[in-house]
């Protein structure tokens, strides 16, 4: 009888361990996410813009973060340079050509550990109809129950940084006066589905 109890207890613990280690699907919280990019302008300033209205999904495996995946769609209707005329120019055929290519997308292809609470996330970034691999340096903010004002559900948060060369995406207008390198900073919150 005692052996049967141990077998049952071991089975419950194994099931609990498996449940705790299962990947969890999260939906991007656009109200608590910023996708910022910045560039150098004539060597005098470093303007920045936000790509709002982001939609995305994270499948996060806390026990094995390298098995996690992330996908995001960033509609250019959410582009905000904080200067309305510049918004128009950035959406024009000179730069992003939003009429022809209305979305920027990212889909992860590989996740590797890069130290405690840090990951390198490589994925396919599509901008201006061109898809190129990009690697982002990701820092884990934390996980837990969100405040009631945010729905009270489980939440995880990350910050990611990286850079791209816009010429690789066939966006060459103004180079070198407007820098080819574009720096990326993403602050993202995800809520459990």
Short mmCIF file of C-alpha atoms in Angstrom, two decimals:
data_model
loop_
_atom_site.label_atom_id
_atom_site.label_comp_id
_atom_site.label_asym_id
_atom_site.label_seq_id
_atom_site.Cartn_x
_atom_site.Cartn_y
_atom_site.Cartn_z
CA UNK A 1 0.00 0.00 0.00
CA UNK A 2 2.82 2.38 0.91
CA UNK A 3 4.54 1.65 -2.43
CA UNK A 4 1.31 2.51 -4.25
CA UNK A 5 1.16 5.87 -2.44
CA UNK A 6 4.75 6.65 -3.46
CA UNK A 7 3.99 5.76 -7.09
CA UNK A 8 0.85 7.94 -7.00
CA UNK A 9 2.77 10.83 -5.38
CA UNK A 10 5.58 10.50 -7.93
CA UNK A 11 3.01 10.56 -10.72
CA UNK A 12 1.38 13.71 -9.32
CA UNK A 13 4.73 15.45 -8.92
CA UNK A 14 5.74 14.50 -12.45
CA UNK A 15 2.40 15.79 -13.79
CA UNK A 16 2.79 19.02 -11.80
CA UNK A 17 6.35 19.45 -13.09
CA UNK A 18 5.17 18.89 -16.64
CA UNK A 19 2.30 21.37 -16.22
CA UNK A 20 4.66 24.00 -14.79
CA UNK A 21 7.12 23.48 -17.62
CA UNK A 22 4.53 23.66 -20.41
CA UNK A 23 4.85 26.58 -22.82
CA UNK A 24 2.31 29.37 -22.26
CA UNK A 25 0.80 31.53 -25.01
CA UNK A 26 0.66 35.28 -24.40
CA UNK A 27 -0.89 38.09 -26.42
CA UNK A 28 1.00 41.36 -26.85
CA UNK A 29 -0.45 44.20 -24.80
CA UNK A 30 -0.26 47.16 -27.23
CA UNK A 31 -1.11 49.65 -24.49
CA UNK A 32 2.09 48.72 -22.64
CA UNK A 33 4.39 48.13 -25.59
CA UNK A 34 6.65 50.54 -27.48
CA UNK A 35 8.61 49.72 -30.61
CA UNK A 36 11.05 52.60 -30.94
CA UNK A 37 13.53 53.21 -33.72
CA UNK A 38 16.04 56.03 -34.05
CA UNK A 39 18.48 57.31 -36.65
CA UNK A 40 21.06 60.05 -37.07
CA UNK A 41 19.98 63.16 -38.99
CA UNK A 42 22.84 65.08 -40.66
CA UNK A 43 25.07 64.40 -37.64
CA UNK A 44 23.11 66.97 -35.60
CA UNK A 45 20.36 64.92 -33.94
CA UNK A 46 19.04 61.43 -33.29
CA UNK A 47 15.27 61.55 -33.84
CA UNK A 48 13.11 58.62 -32.85
CA UNK A 49 9.72 57.18 -33.75
CA UNK A 50 7.28 54.66 -32.32
CA UNK A 51 5.49 51.92 -34.23
CA UNK A 52 2.26 51.63 -32.26
CA UNK A 53 -0.81 49.43 -32.72
CA UNK A 54 1.41 46.32 -32.53
CA UNK A 55 -0.22 42.91 -32.62
CA UNK A 56 1.75 39.86 -31.54
CA UNK A 57 1.93 36.49 -29.86
CA UNK A 58 4.58 35.01 -27.59
CA UNK A 59 4.79 31.31 -26.77
CA UNK A 60 7.06 31.39 -23.72
CA UNK A 61 8.56 28.32 -22.12
CA UNK A 62 9.88 29.38 -18.72
CA UNK A 63 11.61 26.03 -18.16
CA UNK A 64 13.26 26.10 -21.60
CA UNK A 65 13.31 29.70 -22.88
CA UNK A 66 15.21 28.68 -26.03
CA UNK A 67 12.05 26.85 -27.16
CA UNK A 68 10.04 30.10 -27.03
CA UNK A 69 8.72 31.85 -30.14
CA UNK A 70 7.44 35.33 -30.92
CA UNK A 71 5.60 36.88 -33.85
CA UNK A 72 4.57 40.51 -34.31
CA UNK A 73 2.81 42.64 -36.90
CA UNK A 74 3.37 46.39 -36.83
CA UNK A 75 0.96 48.35 -39.03
CA UNK A 76 2.50 51.53 -40.43
CA UNK A 77 -0.76 53.32 -39.64
CA UNK A 78 0.63 53.33 -36.07
CA UNK A 79 3.87 55.11 -37.03
CA UNK A 80 4.44 58.18 -34.86
CA UNK A 81 7.57 60.31 -35.28
CA UNK A 82 6.01 62.99 -33.03
CA UNK A 83 6.08 65.36 -36.06
CA UNK A 84 3.02 65.00 -38.35
CA UNK A 85 4.85 66.13 -41.53
CA UNK A 86 7.66 63.66 -40.83
CA UNK A 87 5.07 60.90 -40.31
CA UNK A 88 3.81 61.61 -43.83
CA UNK A 89 7.32 61.59 -45.29
CA UNK A 90 8.31 58.36 -43.51
CA UNK A 91 5.16 56.65 -44.86
CA UNK A 92 5.85 57.92 -48.41
CA UNK A 93 7.62 56.02 -51.20
CA UNK A 94 10.88 57.80 -50.19
CA UNK A 95 11.05 55.62 -47.08
CA UNK A 96 8.57 52.91 -46.00
CA UNK A 97 6.01 53.20 -48.83
CA UNK A 98 3.13 52.37 -46.48
CA UNK A 99 0.59 52.36 -49.31
CA UNK A 100 2.39 49.42 -50.93
CA UNK A 101 3.82 47.77 -47.79
CA UNK A 102 1.37 48.51 -44.96
CA UNK A 103 2.99 46.30 -42.28
CA UNK A 104 6.33 45.50 -40.73
CA UNK A 105 6.50 41.91 -39.43
CA UNK A 106 8.84 39.86 -37.27
CA UNK A 107 8.83 36.09 -36.76
CA UNK A 108 11.43 34.43 -34.55
CA UNK A 109 13.48 31.55 -35.95
CA UNK A 110 15.96 30.90 -33.11
CA UNK A 111 16.33 31.75 -29.42
CA UNK A 112 19.60 31.28 -27.53
CA UNK A 113 20.53 32.00 -23.93
CA UNK A 114 22.90 34.93 -23.38
CA UNK A 115 23.33 34.99 -19.59
CA UNK A 116 20.99 35.23 -16.63
CA UNK A 117 17.69 36.75 -17.74
CA UNK A 118 19.06 37.43 -21.21
CA UNK A 119 18.35 35.91 -24.61
CA UNK A 120 19.34 36.44 -28.22
CA UNK A 121 16.28 36.21 -30.45
CA UNK A 122 16.91 35.83 -34.16
CA UNK A 123 14.07 36.15 -36.59
CA UNK A 124 12.86 37.22 -40.00
CA UNK A 125 12.13 40.94 -40.17
CA UNK A 126 10.09 42.09 -43.16
CA UNK A 127 10.21 45.81 -43.99
CA UNK A 128 9.39 47.43 -47.33
CA UNK A 129 8.69 44.01 -48.85
CA UNK A 130 12.18 42.69 -48.01
CA UNK A 131 12.81 39.94 -45.44
CA UNK A 132 16.16 39.74 -43.65
CA UNK A 133 17.38 37.95 -40.50
CA UNK A 134 17.80 40.18 -37.46
CA UNK A 135 19.11 39.33 -33.99
CA UNK A 136 17.78 41.16 -30.95
CA UNK A 137 19.38 41.26 -27.49
CA UNK A 138 16.50 40.55 -25.10
CA UNK A 139 16.35 41.17 -21.35
CA UNK A 140 13.63 39.58 -19.22
CA UNK A 141 11.84 42.12 -16.99
CA UNK A 142 9.72 39.68 -15.04
CA UNK A 143 6.56 37.62 -14.83
CA UNK A 144 3.58 37.61 -12.53
CA UNK A 145 0.00 38.59 -12.05
CA UNK A 146 -0.93 41.92 -13.64
CA UNK A 147 -2.76 44.56 -11.59
CA UNK A 148 -6.56 44.51 -11.78
CA UNK A 149 -6.50 47.66 -13.95
CA UNK A 150 -4.73 45.55 -16.60
CA UNK A 151 -7.19 42.69 -16.36
CA UNK A 152 -5.52 40.83 -13.50
CA UNK A 153 -4.08 38.09 -15.71
CA UNK A 154 -0.63 36.59 -15.90
CA UNK A 155 1.90 38.86 -17.60
CA UNK A 156 5.51 38.77 -18.79
CA UNK A 157 7.70 41.68 -19.87
CA UNK A 158 10.83 42.04 -21.97
CA UNK A 159 13.10 44.66 -23.47
CA UNK A 160 14.88 44.08 -26.78
CA UNK A 161 17.59 46.06 -28.55
CA UNK A 162 19.20 45.75 -31.95
CA UNK A 163 19.96 47.59 -35.15
CA UNK A 164 19.42 47.23 -38.87
CA UNK A 165 20.75 48.87 -42.00
CA UNK A 166 17.82 50.31 -43.91
CA UNK A 167 19.67 50.01 -47.21
CA UNK A 168 19.39 46.21 -46.82
CA UNK A 169 15.61 46.69 -46.98
CA UNK A 170 15.83 48.86 -50.13
CA UNK A 171 15.26 52.10 -48.20
CA UNK A 172 18.17 54.26 -49.28
CA UNK A 173 16.67 57.75 -49.35
CA UNK A 174 18.99 60.39 -47.87
CA UNK A 175 21.97 58.13 -47.07
CA UNK A 176 24.49 59.21 -45.72
CA UNK A 177 22.94 62.48 -44.47
CA UNK A 178 20.24 60.38 -42.83
CA UNK A 179 22.01 57.38 -41.32
CA UNK A 180 21.80 53.94 -42.84
CA UNK A 181 21.87 52.40 -39.37
CA UNK A 182 18.56 52.37 -37.52
CA UNK A 183 18.66 51.49 -33.82
CA UNK A 184 15.78 49.51 -32.34
CA UNK A 185 14.47 49.42 -28.78
CA UNK A 186 11.38 47.42 -27.92
CA UNK A 187 9.68 47.45 -24.54
CA UNK A 188 7.00 44.76 -24.59
CA UNK A 189 4.38 43.44 -22.20
CA UNK A 190 2.42 40.25 -22.92
CA UNK A 191 -0.75 39.02 -21.22
CA UNK A 192 -1.61 35.33 -20.92
CA UNK A 193 -4.34 34.31 -23.37
#
